[in-house]
PDB file of C-alpha atoms in Angstrom:
ATOM      1  CA  MET A 195      -3.166 -32.287  31.995  1.00  0.00           C
ATOM      2  CA  THR A 196      -3.758 -34.011  35.301  1.00  0.00           C
ATOM      3  CA  ASP A 197       0.255 -34.661  36.021  1.00  0.00           C
ATOM      4  CA  TRP A 198       0.997 -30.807  35.389  1.00  0.00           C
ATOM      5  CA  THR A 199       3.861 -29.994  36.912  1.00  0.00           C
ATOM      6  CA  THR A 200       6.580 -26.825  37.039  1.00  0.00           C
ATOM      7  CA  ALA A 201       8.818 -28.903  34.765  1.00  0.00           C
ATOM      8  CA  ASP A 202       6.153 -28.510  32.156  1.00  0.00           C
ATOM      9  CA  ILE A 203       6.650 -24.693  31.822  1.00  0.00           C
ATOM     10  CA  PRO A 204       8.213 -23.805  28.817  1.00  0.00           C
ATOM     11  CA  SER A 205      11.135 -21.438  28.440  1.00  0.00           C
ATOM     12  CA  LEU A 206      10.196 -18.035  29.028  1.00  0.00           C
ATOM     13  CA  SER A 207      13.516 -16.408  28.378  1.00  0.00           C
ATOM     14  CA  GLY A 208      12.790 -12.963  26.862  1.00  0.00           C
ATOM     15  CA  LYS A 209       9.568 -12.521  28.433  1.00  0.00           C
ATOM     16  CA  THR A 210       8.243  -9.727  30.968  1.00  0.00           C
ATOM     17  CA  VAL A 211       6.072 -10.862  33.788  1.00  0.00           C
ATOM     18  CA  VAL A 212       4.547  -8.766  36.628  1.00  0.00           C
ATOM     19  CA  VAL A 213       3.510 -10.786  39.480  1.00  0.00           C
ATOM     20  CA  THR A 214       1.676  -8.594  42.394  1.00  0.00           C
ATOM     21  CA  GLY A 215       1.627 -10.236  46.144  1.00  0.00           C
ATOM     22  CA  ALA A 216       4.953 -11.562  45.288  1.00  0.00           C
ATOM     23  CA  THR A 217       6.768 -11.590  48.704  1.00  0.00           C
ATOM     24  CA  GLY A 218       4.766 -14.642  49.817  1.00  0.00           C
ATOM     25  CA  GLY A 219       3.200 -17.611  49.516  1.00  0.00           C
ATOM     26  CA  LEU A 220       1.315 -18.072  46.438  1.00  0.00           C
ATOM     27  CA  GLY A 221       3.080 -14.877  44.533  1.00  0.00           C
ATOM     28  CA  TYR A 222       6.147 -15.582  45.831  1.00  0.00           C
ATOM     29  CA  GLU A 223       5.842 -19.401  44.689  1.00  0.00           C
ATOM     30  CA  THR A 224       4.507 -18.208  41.311  1.00  0.00           C
ATOM     31  CA  ALA A 225       7.285 -15.746  40.880  1.00  0.00           C
ATOM     32  CA  LEU A 226      10.100 -18.153  41.933  1.00  0.00           C
ATOM     33  CA  ALA A 227       8.845 -20.821  39.452  1.00  0.00           C
ATOM     34  CA  LEU A 228       8.705 -18.417  36.221  1.00  0.00           C
ATOM     35  CA  ALA A 229      12.029 -16.442  37.035  1.00  0.00           C
ATOM     36  CA  GLY A 230      13.361 -20.019  37.320  1.00  0.00           C
ATOM     37  CA  ALA A 231      11.583 -20.585  33.554  1.00  0.00           C
ATOM     38  CA  GLY A 232      13.688 -17.688  32.262  1.00  0.00           C
ATOM     39  CA  ALA A 233      11.494 -14.781  32.691  1.00  0.00           C
ATOM     40  CA  PHE A 234      12.768 -11.192  33.926  1.00  0.00           C
ATOM     41  CA  VAL A 235       9.765 -11.040  36.229  1.00  0.00           C
ATOM     42  CA  ILE A 236       8.976  -8.205  38.652  1.00  0.00           C
ATOM     43  CA  LEU A 237       8.057  -8.944  42.455  1.00  0.00           C
ATOM     44  CA  THR A 238       5.805  -6.540  43.645  1.00  0.00           C
ATOM     45  CA  GLY A 239       4.640  -5.856  47.160  1.00  0.00           C
ATOM     46  CA  ARG A 240       3.796  -3.429  49.799  1.00  0.00           C
ATOM     47  CA  ASN A 241       6.516  -4.613  52.460  1.00  0.00           C
ATOM     48  CA  ASP A 242       9.811  -3.323  51.092  1.00  0.00           C
ATOM     49  CA  ALA A 243      12.405  -5.395  53.238  1.00  0.00           C
ATOM     50  CA  LYS A 244       9.905  -9.011  52.320  1.00  0.00           C
ATOM     51  CA  GLY A 245      10.596  -7.675  48.525  1.00  0.00           C
ATOM     52  CA  LEU A 246      14.080  -7.446  49.033  1.00  0.00           C
ATOM     53  CA  ARG A 247      14.337 -10.981  51.275  1.00  0.00           C
ATOM     54  CA  ALA A 248      11.976 -12.748  48.522  1.00  0.00           C
ATOM     55  CA  ILE A 249      14.595 -11.480  46.063  1.00  0.00           C
ATOM     56  CA  GLU A 250      17.424 -12.894  48.250  1.00  0.00           C
ATOM     57  CA  ARG A 251      15.989 -16.212  48.364  1.00  0.00           C
ATOM     58  CA  ILE A 252      14.784 -16.556  44.512  1.00  0.00           C
ATOM     59  CA  CYS A 253      18.464 -15.632  43.507  1.00  0.00           C
ATOM     60  CA  ALA A 254      19.674 -18.119  46.465  1.00  0.00           C
ATOM     61  CA  GLN A 255      17.403 -20.921  44.082  1.00  0.00           C
ATOM     62  CA  PHE A 256      18.386 -19.172  40.709  1.00  0.00           C
ATOM     63  CA  PRO A 257      21.405 -17.594  41.092  1.00  0.00           C
ATOM     64  CA  ASN A 258      21.428 -16.654  36.985  1.00  0.00           C
ATOM     65  CA  ALA A 259      17.259 -15.109  37.856  1.00  0.00           C
ATOM     66  CA  LEU A 260      16.592 -11.861  36.111  1.00  0.00           C
ATOM     67  CA  ILE A 261      14.057 -10.160  38.649  1.00  0.00           C
ATOM     68  CA  ALA A 262      13.346  -7.140  40.692  1.00  0.00           C
ATOM     69  CA  TYR A 263      11.093  -5.894  43.345  1.00  0.00           C
ATOM     70  CA  GLU A 264       9.032  -3.019  42.742  1.00  0.00           C
ATOM     71  CA  HIS A 265       6.684  -0.894  45.187  1.00  0.00           C
ATOM     72  CA  LEU A 266       3.090  -1.204  44.560  1.00  0.00           C
ATOM     73  CA  ASP A 267       0.041  -0.800  46.987  1.00  0.00           C
ATOM     74  CA  LEU A 268      -3.424  -2.424  45.345  1.00  0.00           C
ATOM     75  CA  ALA A 269      -5.372  -0.939  48.125  1.00  0.00           C
ATOM     76  CA  SER A 270      -3.954   2.825  47.075  1.00  0.00           C
ATOM     77  CA  LEU A 271      -5.190   3.812  43.166  1.00  0.00           C
ATOM     78  CA  PRO A 272      -1.999   6.412  43.411  1.00  0.00           C
ATOM     79  CA  SER A 273       0.252   3.607  43.980  1.00  0.00           C
ATOM     80  CA  VAL A 274      -0.822   1.797  40.965  1.00  0.00           C
ATOM     81  CA  ALA A 275      -0.885   4.669  38.654  1.00  0.00           C
ATOM     82  CA  ASP A 276       2.890   5.339  39.965  1.00  0.00           C
ATOM     83  CA  PHE A 277       4.024   2.048  39.701  1.00  0.00           C
ATOM     84  CA  ALA A 278       2.130   1.523  36.113  1.00  0.00           C
ATOM     85  CA  GLN A 279       3.986   4.650  35.151  1.00  0.00           C
ATOM     86  CA  ARG A 280       7.587   3.788  36.551  1.00  0.00           C
ATOM     87  CA  PHE A 281       6.829   0.157  34.379  1.00  0.00           C
ATOM     88  CA  ALA A 282       6.134   1.996  31.352  1.00  0.00           C
ATOM     89  CA  ALA A 283       9.307   4.639  32.010  1.00  0.00           C
ATOM     90  CA  SER A 284      11.447   1.563  31.716  1.00  0.00           C
ATOM     91  CA  ASN A 285       9.258  -1.474  29.715  1.00  0.00           C
ATOM     92  CA  GLU A 286       8.341  -1.411  26.234  1.00  0.00           C
ATOM     93  CA  GLN A 287       5.761  -4.732  26.466  1.00  0.00           C
ATOM     94  CA  ILE A 288       4.564  -6.739  29.335  1.00  0.00           C
ATOM     95  CA  ASP A 289       4.108 -10.223  28.349  1.00  0.00           C
ATOM     96  CA  LEU A 290       2.380 -11.468  31.624  1.00  0.00           C
ATOM     97  CA  LEU A 291       0.239 -10.013  34.024  1.00  0.00           C
ATOM     98  CA  VAL A 292      -0.647 -12.027  37.458  1.00  0.00           C
ATOM     99  CA  ASN A 293      -3.189 -10.273  39.699  1.00  0.00           C
ATOM    100  CA  ASN A 294      -2.178 -11.858  42.988  1.00  0.00           C
ATOM    101  CA  ALA A 295      -2.518  -9.848  45.944  1.00  0.00           C
ATOM    102  CA  GLY A 296      -5.364 -10.293  48.336  1.00  0.00           C
ATOM    103  CA  VAL A 297      -6.701  -9.870  51.641  1.00  0.00           C
ATOM    104  CA  MET A 298      -8.780 -12.298  53.343  1.00  0.00           C
ATOM    105  CA  ALA A 299     -11.972 -12.044  55.568  1.00  0.00           C
ATOM    106  CA  LEU A 300     -10.539  -9.102  57.580  1.00  0.00           C
ATOM    107  CA  PRO A 301     -12.652  -9.340  61.155  1.00  0.00           C
ATOM    108  CA  GLU A 302     -13.314  -5.402  60.946  1.00  0.00           C
ATOM    109  CA  ARG A 303     -14.436  -3.462  58.177  1.00  0.00           C
ATOM    110  CA  GLN A 304     -11.471  -1.383  56.880  1.00  0.00           C
ATOM    111  CA  GLN A 305     -11.137   0.971  54.226  1.00  0.00           C
ATOM    112  CA  THR A 306      -8.335   1.712  51.828  1.00  0.00           C
ATOM    113  CA  GLU A 307      -6.881   5.279  51.312  1.00  0.00           C
ATOM    114  CA  ASP A 308      -9.666   5.615  48.575  1.00  0.00           C
ATOM    115  CA  GLY A 309     -12.380   5.186  50.613  1.00  0.00           C
ATOM    116  CA  PHE A 310     -12.919   1.069  49.394  1.00  0.00           C
ATOM    117  CA  GLU A 311     -14.133  -1.609  51.313  1.00  0.00           C
ATOM    118  CA  MET A 312     -10.620  -3.118  52.041  1.00  0.00           C
ATOM    119  CA  GLN A 313     -11.331  -6.440  50.420  1.00  0.00           C
ATOM    120  CA  LEU A 314     -12.920  -5.200  47.269  1.00  0.00           C
ATOM    121  CA  GLY A 315     -10.724  -2.157  47.231  1.00  0.00           C
ATOM    122  CA  THR A 316      -7.376  -4.738  47.474  1.00  0.00           C
ATOM    123  CA  ASN A 317      -8.418  -7.972  45.699  1.00  0.00           C
ATOM    124  CA  TYR A 318     -10.270  -6.308  42.467  1.00  0.00           C
ATOM    125  CA  LEU A 319     -10.617  -2.955  42.242  1.00  0.00           C
ATOM    126  CA  GLY A 320      -6.594  -2.388  42.252  1.00  0.00           C
ATOM    127  CA  HIS A 321      -6.160  -5.150  39.752  1.00  0.00           C
ATOM    128  CA  TYR A 322      -8.747  -3.685  37.654  1.00  0.00           C
ATOM    129  CA  ALA A 323      -6.847  -0.390  37.478  1.00  0.00           C
ATOM    130  CA  LEU A 324      -3.738  -1.815  37.200  1.00  0.00           C
ATOM    131  CA  THR A 325      -4.600  -4.041  34.417  1.00  0.00           C
ATOM    132  CA  ALA A 326      -6.285  -0.879  32.741  1.00  0.00           C
ATOM    133  CA  ARG A 327      -3.064   0.732  33.530  1.00  0.00           C
ATOM    134  CA  LEU A 328      -0.889  -1.640  31.600  1.00  0.00           C
ATOM    135  CA  LEU A 329      -2.940  -2.327  28.646  1.00  0.00           C
ATOM    136  CA  PRO A 330      -0.751  -0.127  26.492  1.00  0.00           C
ATOM    137  CA  GLN A 331       2.454  -2.261  27.600  1.00  0.00           C
ATOM    138  CA  LEU A 332       0.202  -5.781  26.955  1.00  0.00           C
ATOM    139  CA  ARG A 333      -1.132  -4.785  23.663  1.00  0.00           C
ATOM    140  CA  ARG A 334       2.767  -4.642  22.988  1.00  0.00           C
ATOM    141  CA  ALA A 335       3.450  -8.433  23.427  1.00  0.00           C
ATOM    142  CA  LYS A 336       2.633 -11.182  21.342  1.00  0.00           C
ATOM    143  CA  ASP A 337      -0.261 -13.248  23.710  1.00  0.00           C
ATOM    144  CA  ALA A 338       0.173 -11.411  26.609  1.00  0.00           C
ATOM    145  CA  ARG A 339      -1.436 -12.912  29.086  1.00  0.00           C
ATOM    146  CA  VAL A 340      -3.613 -11.590  32.048  1.00  0.00           C
ATOM    147  CA  VAL A 341      -4.003 -14.171  35.406  1.00  0.00           C
ATOM    148  CA  ASN A 342      -6.431 -13.305  37.602  1.00  0.00           C
ATOM    149  CA  LEU A 343      -6.715 -14.990  40.868  1.00  0.00           C
ATOM    150  CA  SER A 344     -10.237 -16.059  42.524  1.00  0.00           C
ATOM    151  CA  SER A 345     -11.104 -18.788  45.132  1.00  0.00           C
ATOM    152  CA  LEU A 346     -13.559 -21.344  45.788  1.00  0.00           C
ATOM    153  CA  ALA A 347     -15.201 -18.669  47.707  1.00  0.00           C
ATOM    154  CA  HIS A 348     -16.906 -17.235  44.978  1.00  0.00           C
ATOM    155  CA  ARG A 349     -18.931 -19.767  44.842  1.00  0.00           C
ATOM    156  CA  THR A 350     -20.839 -18.323  47.497  1.00  0.00           C
ATOM    157  CA  GLY A 351     -20.448 -14.946  46.276  1.00  0.00           C
ATOM    158  CA  ALA A 352     -22.773 -11.740  45.175  1.00  0.00           C
ATOM    159  CA  ILE A 353     -22.512  -9.092  44.030  1.00  0.00           C
ATOM    160  CA  ASN A 354     -24.299  -6.089  46.082  1.00  0.00           C
ATOM    161  CA  PHE A 355     -24.439  -3.648  44.074  1.00  0.00           C
ATOM    162  CA  ASP A 356     -26.812  -1.332  46.416  1.00  0.00           C
ATOM    163  CA  ASP A 357     -24.312  -2.025  49.364  1.00  0.00           C
ATOM    164  CA  LEU A 358     -20.916  -2.484  47.090  1.00  0.00           C
ATOM    165  CA  GLN A 359     -18.531  -1.190  49.686  1.00  0.00           C
ATOM    166  CA  SER A 360     -20.438  -2.862  52.782  1.00  0.00           C
ATOM    167  CA  LYS A 361     -21.114   0.238  54.723  1.00  0.00           C
ATOM    168  CA  ARG A 362     -24.643  -0.811  55.860  1.00  0.00           C
ATOM    169  CA  SER A 363     -23.423  -4.397  56.796  1.00  0.00           C
ATOM    170  CA  TYR A 364     -20.389  -5.510  56.858  1.00  0.00           C
ATOM    171  CA  ARG A 365     -19.241  -9.456  57.326  1.00  0.00           C
ATOM    172  CA  PRO A 366     -15.834 -10.757  56.385  1.00  0.00           C
ATOM    173  CA  TRP A 367     -16.635 -13.427  54.951  1.00  0.00           C
ATOM    174  CA  PRO A 368     -19.103 -12.232  52.161  1.00  0.00           C
ATOM    175  CA  ALA A 369     -17.266  -9.086  51.414  1.00  0.00           C
ATOM    176  CA  TYR A 370     -14.686 -12.047  50.575  1.00  0.00           C
ATOM    177  CA  CYS A 371     -16.516 -14.102  48.872  1.00  0.00           C
ATOM    178  CA  GLN A 372     -17.819 -10.974  46.672  1.00  0.00           C
ATOM    179  CA  SER A 373     -14.370  -9.451  46.013  1.00  0.00           C
ATOM    180  CA  LYS A 374     -13.467 -12.972  44.707  1.00  0.00           C
ATOM    181  CA  LEU A 375     -16.548 -13.569  42.707  1.00  0.00           C
ATOM    182  CA  ALA A 376     -16.053  -9.673  41.599  1.00  0.00           C
ATOM    183  CA  MET A 377     -12.108 -11.358  40.144  1.00  0.00           C
ATOM    184  CA  LEU A 378     -13.831 -13.983  37.827  1.00  0.00           C
ATOM    185  CA  MET A 379     -15.891 -11.600  36.282  1.00  0.00           C
ATOM    186  CA  PHE A 380     -13.334  -9.363  35.988  1.00  0.00           C
ATOM    187  CA  SER A 381     -11.349 -12.011  34.237  1.00  0.00           C
ATOM    188  CA  LEU A 382     -14.525 -13.438  31.905  1.00  0.00           C
ATOM    189  CA  GLU A 383     -15.852  -9.944  30.873  1.00  0.00           C
ATOM    190  CA  LEU A 384     -11.825  -8.869  30.103  1.00  0.00           C
ATOM    191  CA  GLN A 385     -11.572 -11.821  27.538  1.00  0.00           C
ATOM    192  CA  ARG A 386     -14.947 -10.679  26.055  1.00  0.00           C
ATOM    193  CA  ARG A 387     -13.568  -6.810  25.816  1.00  0.00           C
ATOM    194  CA  SER A 388     -10.258  -7.574  24.224  1.00  0.00           C
ATOM    195  CA  ASP A 389     -12.086 -10.077  21.772  1.00  0.00           C
ATOM    196  CA  ALA A 390     -14.299  -7.525  20.821  1.00  0.00           C
ATOM    197  CA  ALA A 391     -12.078  -4.517  20.445  1.00  0.00           C
ATOM    198  CA  GLY A 392      -8.246  -6.453  19.115  1.00  0.00           C
ATOM    199  CA  TRP A 393      -6.845  -5.696  21.940  1.00  0.00           C
ATOM    200  CA  GLY A 394      -5.248  -9.396  21.730  1.00  0.00           C
ATOM    201  CA  VAL A 395      -4.911 -10.211  25.438  1.00  0.00           C
ATOM    202  CA  ARG A 396      -5.530 -13.233  26.828  1.00  0.00           C
ATOM    203  CA  SER A 397      -7.296 -13.291  30.274  1.00  0.00           C
ATOM    204  CA  VAL A 398      -7.391 -16.520  32.042  1.00  0.00           C
ATOM    205  CA  ALA A 399      -7.820 -17.229  35.679  1.00  0.00           C
ATOM    206  CA  ALA A 400      -7.374 -19.678  38.750  1.00  0.00           C
ATOM    207  CA  HIS A 401      -7.754 -20.404  42.115  1.00  0.00           C
ATOM    208  CA  PRO A 402      -5.003 -22.344  44.358  1.00  0.00           C
ATOM    209  CA  GLY A 403      -7.890 -24.202  45.946  1.00  0.00           C
ATOM    210  CA  TYR A 404      -6.881 -24.999  49.944  1.00  0.00           C
ATOM    211  CA  ALA A 405      -3.235 -23.925  49.870  1.00  0.00           C
ATOM    212  CA  ARG A 406      -1.673 -23.055  53.400  1.00  0.00           C
ATOM    213  CA  THR A 407      -1.002 -19.646  53.544  1.00  0.00           C
ATOM    214  CA  ASP A 408      -0.312 -16.542  55.859  1.00  0.00           C
ATOM    215  CA  LEU A 409      -3.609 -15.522  54.254  1.00  0.00           C
ATOM    216  CA  ILE A 410      -5.574 -18.056  56.786  1.00  0.00           C
ATOM    217  CA  PRO A 411      -3.716 -18.532  59.625  1.00  0.00           C
ATOM    218  CA  ASN A 412      -3.842 -14.461  59.686  1.00  0.00           C
ATOM    219  CA  GLY A 413      -7.394 -14.172  58.948  1.00  0.00           C
ATOM    220  CA  PRO A 414     -10.385 -14.123  61.631  1.00  0.00           C
ATOM    221  CA  GLY A 415     -11.206 -16.601  63.881  1.00  0.00           C
ATOM    222  CA  ALA A 416      -7.973 -18.242  64.542  1.00  0.00           C
ATOM    223  CA  ASP A 417      -8.076 -19.181  67.920  1.00  0.00           C
ATOM    224  CA  GLY A 418     -11.918 -20.511  67.556  1.00  0.00           C
ATOM    225  CA  LEU A 419     -13.493 -24.228  67.204  1.00  0.00           C
ATOM    226  CA  SER A 420     -13.667 -24.155  63.184  1.00  0.00           C
ATOM    227  CA  TRP A 421     -10.310 -23.042  63.178  1.00  0.00           C
ATOM    228  CA  ARG A 422      -8.418 -25.839  65.345  1.00  0.00           C
ATOM    229  CA  VAL A 423     -10.729 -28.021  63.148  1.00  0.00           C
ATOM    230  CA  GLY A 424      -9.420 -27.061  60.406  1.00  0.00           C
ATOM    231  CA  GLN A 425      -5.991 -27.101  61.031  1.00  0.00           C
ATOM    232  CA  LEU A 426      -6.484 -31.215  62.214  1.00  0.00           C
ATOM    233  CA  LEU A 427      -7.611 -31.823  58.982  1.00  0.00           C
ATOM    234  CA  GLN A 428      -5.339 -29.326  57.062  1.00  0.00           C
ATOM    235  CA  PRO A 429      -2.885 -32.477  55.698  1.00  0.00           C
ATOM    236  CA  LEU A 430      -6.022 -34.372  54.478  1.00  0.00           C
ATOM    237  CA  ILE A 431      -7.077 -31.572  52.721  1.00  0.00           C
ATOM    238  CA  SER A 432      -4.824 -29.231  51.754  1.00  0.00           C
ATOM    239  CA  GLN A 433      -1.875 -28.540  49.820  1.00  0.00           C
ATOM    240  CA  SER A 434       1.824 -26.388  50.229  1.00  0.00           C
ATOM    241  CA  ALA A 435       1.828 -23.035  48.387  1.00  0.00           C
ATOM    242  CA  ALA A 436       4.007 -24.235  45.914  1.00  0.00           C
ATOM    243  CA  GLU A 437       1.548 -26.994  44.852  1.00  0.00           C
ATOM    244  CA  GLY A 438      -1.156 -23.979  45.116  1.00  0.00           C
ATOM    245  CA  ALA A 439       0.442 -22.168  42.748  1.00  0.00           C
ATOM    246  CA  LEU A 440       0.032 -24.328  40.050  1.00  0.00           C
ATOM    247  CA  PRO A 441      -3.432 -23.444  38.546  1.00  0.00           C
ATOM    248  CA  THR A 442      -1.963 -20.231  38.068  1.00  0.00           C
ATOM    249  CA  LEU A 443       1.353 -20.880  36.644  1.00  0.00           C
ATOM    250  CA  PHE A 444      -0.842 -23.360  33.955  1.00  0.00           C
ATOM    251  CA  ALA A 445      -3.179 -19.895  33.279  1.00  0.00           C
ATOM    252  CA  ALA A 446      -0.052 -18.560  32.752  1.00  0.00           C
ATOM    253  CA  THR A 447       2.664 -20.255  30.807  1.00  0.00           C
ATOM    254  CA  SER A 448       0.811 -23.534  29.399  1.00  0.00           C
ATOM    255  CA  ALA A 449      -0.199 -23.194  25.438  1.00  0.00           C
ATOM    256  CA  ALA A 450      -3.441 -25.319  26.456  1.00  0.00           C
ATOM    257  CA  ALA A 451      -4.893 -22.256  29.339  1.00  0.00           C
ATOM    258  CA  GLU A 452      -7.746 -21.252  27.187  1.00  0.00           C
ATOM    259  CA  PRO A 453      -8.556 -17.223  26.724  1.00  0.00           C
ATOM    260  CA  GLY A 454     -11.382 -17.000  29.345  1.00  0.00           C
ATOM    261  CA  GLY A 455     -10.804 -20.242  31.246  1.00  0.00           C
ATOM    262  CA  TYR A 456     -10.682 -20.966  34.631  1.00  0.00           C
ATOM    263  CA  TYR A 457      -8.156 -23.061  36.018  1.00  0.00           C
ATOM    264  CA  GLY A 458      -7.853 -25.117  39.366  1.00  0.00           C
ATOM    265  CA  PRO A 459      -7.122 -28.262  41.761  1.00  0.00           C
ATOM    266  CA  ASN A 460      -8.666 -31.364  40.561  1.00  0.00           C
ATOM    267  CA  TRP A 461      -9.563 -33.216  43.866  1.00  0.00           C
ATOM    268  CA  PHE A 462     -12.207 -33.259  45.430  1.00  0.00           C
ATOM    269  CA  TYR A 463     -14.107 -30.342  45.869  1.00  0.00           C
ATOM    270  CA  GLU A 464     -10.841 -28.823  44.066  1.00  0.00           C
ATOM    271  CA  LEU A 465      -9.358 -28.252  46.932  1.00  0.00           C
ATOM    272  CA  LYS A 466      -6.123 -30.083  46.382  1.00  0.00           C
ATOM    273  CA  GLY A 467      -4.029 -31.747  43.411  1.00  0.00           C
ATOM    274  CA  PRO A 468      -3.060 -30.947  40.018  1.00  0.00           C
ATOM    275  CA  PRO A 469      -4.671 -28.257  37.650  1.00  0.00           C
ATOM    276  CA  VAL A 470      -7.559 -28.741  35.674  1.00  0.00           C
ATOM    277  CA  PRO A 471     -11.034 -26.583  34.633  1.00  0.00           C
ATOM    278  CA  ALA A 472     -12.100 -25.123  37.381  1.00  0.00           C
ATOM    279  CA  LYS A 473     -16.326 -25.067  37.860  1.00  0.00           C
ATOM    280  CA  ILE A 474     -17.261 -21.807  37.772  1.00  0.00           C
ATOM    281  CA  MET A 475     -20.894 -20.316  39.223  1.00  0.00           C
ATOM    282  CA  PRO A 476     -23.481 -19.384  36.956  1.00  0.00           C
ATOM    283  CA  ARG A 477     -23.134 -16.122  38.722  1.00  0.00           C
ATOM    284  CA  ALA A 478     -20.134 -15.512  37.030  1.00  0.00           C
ATOM    285  CA  LYS A 479     -21.266 -15.949  33.700  1.00  0.00           C
ATOM    286  CA  ASP A 480     -23.972 -13.294  34.093  1.00  0.00           C
ATOM    287  CA  PHE A 481     -23.408 -10.968  31.349  1.00  0.00           C
ATOM    288  CA  ALA A 482     -25.367  -7.968  32.276  1.00  0.00           C
ATOM    289  CA  SER A 483     -24.100  -8.028  35.688  1.00  0.00           C
ATOM    290  CA  SER A 484     -20.427  -8.517  34.394  1.00  0.00           C
ATOM    291  CA  ALA A 485     -20.811  -5.472  32.284  1.00  0.00           C
ATOM    292  CA  LYS A 486     -22.609  -3.830  35.098  1.00  0.00           C
ATOM    293  CA  LEU A 487     -19.468  -4.422  37.525  1.00  0.00           C
ATOM    294  CA  TRP A 488     -17.412  -3.557  34.351  1.00  0.00           C
ATOM    295  CA  ASP A 489     -18.712  -0.088  34.353  1.00  0.00           C
ATOM    296  CA  VAL A 490     -19.425   0.912  37.965  1.00  0.00           C
ATOM    297  CA  SER A 491     -15.127  -0.445  37.997  1.00  0.00           C
ATOM    298  CA  ALA A 492     -14.394   2.572  35.645  1.00  0.00           C
ATOM    299  CA  THR A 493     -16.480   4.927  37.797  1.00  0.00           C
ATOM    300  CA  LEU A 494     -15.010   3.996  41.030  1.00  0.00           C
ATOM    301  CA  THR A 495     -11.525   3.774  40.381  1.00  0.00           C
ATOM    302  CA  GLY A 496     -12.051   6.580  37.619  1.00  0.00           C
ATOM    303  CA  VAL A 497      -9.499   4.100  35.035  1.00  0.00           C
ATOM    304  CA  SER A 498     -11.615   3.607  31.906  1.00  0.00           C
ATOM    305  CA  PHE A 499      -9.771   0.807  29.153  1.00  0.00           C
ATOM    306  CA  ASP A 500     -11.271   2.265  26.695  1.00  0.00           C
ATOM    307  CA  GLU A 501     -10.229   5.668  26.843  1.00  0.00           C
ATOM    308  CA  ILE A 502      -6.420   4.223  27.664  1.00  0.00           C
ATOM    309  CA  ALA A 503      -6.585   1.559  24.945  1.00  0.00           C
ATOM    310  CA  ALA A 504      -7.486   4.526  22.708  1.00  0.00           C
ATOM    311  CA  ALA A 505      -4.869   6.874  23.726  1.00  0.00           C
ATOM    312  CA  ALA A 506      -2.020   4.397  23.362  1.00  0.00           C
TER     313      ALA A 506
END
């Protein structure tokens, strides 16, 4: 497993895949590899022009790729609902959902269209609602998987139920860490709920380590001393977006990826390297907090897994 690469991805012919945030970075590399393995891949993003360019780039590398682009803004619950409705109208099932899209450590507090703090809303709540709305299509597939992108940042994260939207006190990094802890808790809780209710969905989480993507250069402090020091060390401690996508691809395609598993790079502090089981902090395993977060998320988004499952 420590030498796992994209060459180990099995044939995905006949599989339908959705990758969020797939117009660049980790999402693009994930979509590229899955398309190369024969899956029908639907790339989603907020920037339609970037989406079309991503399609062109993939087709240039894989002329016979089965790919499409759909607009999806995870910071808008109406956009999530609209995408899910369009998807259901033309696709009977979904074999793999990769919840990859995200924003990182925004310098100033911003809100989504629905009034959520932008990082929590985009990175987590939008994906929670999307996964719930696609549950009927996931259940129709054999061994459907949901892969949720967390981060090393989850290790210092905490779910602040008293100020979940960071209205009283906003700090960029704690808000980001909270959103990534929420994604890992969601992934583990989704597996528990799937097992209990018989949904037949395999939920797996992954993180890219320190991958060189636009998230970091576009984040806060790009001109600060710590950022400049990080740039000097980057060749030693980081990896490319393509390498950073390997844990996601392992979680998405390998028969060895366990339900409820979490995968990341194998090098020091899980910063880079081939995929291996990753460290999960105790907070992410807190059953009571995870159940509470699930219920709070259903209330905030107005989307209930149980109601959708019952109506399917």
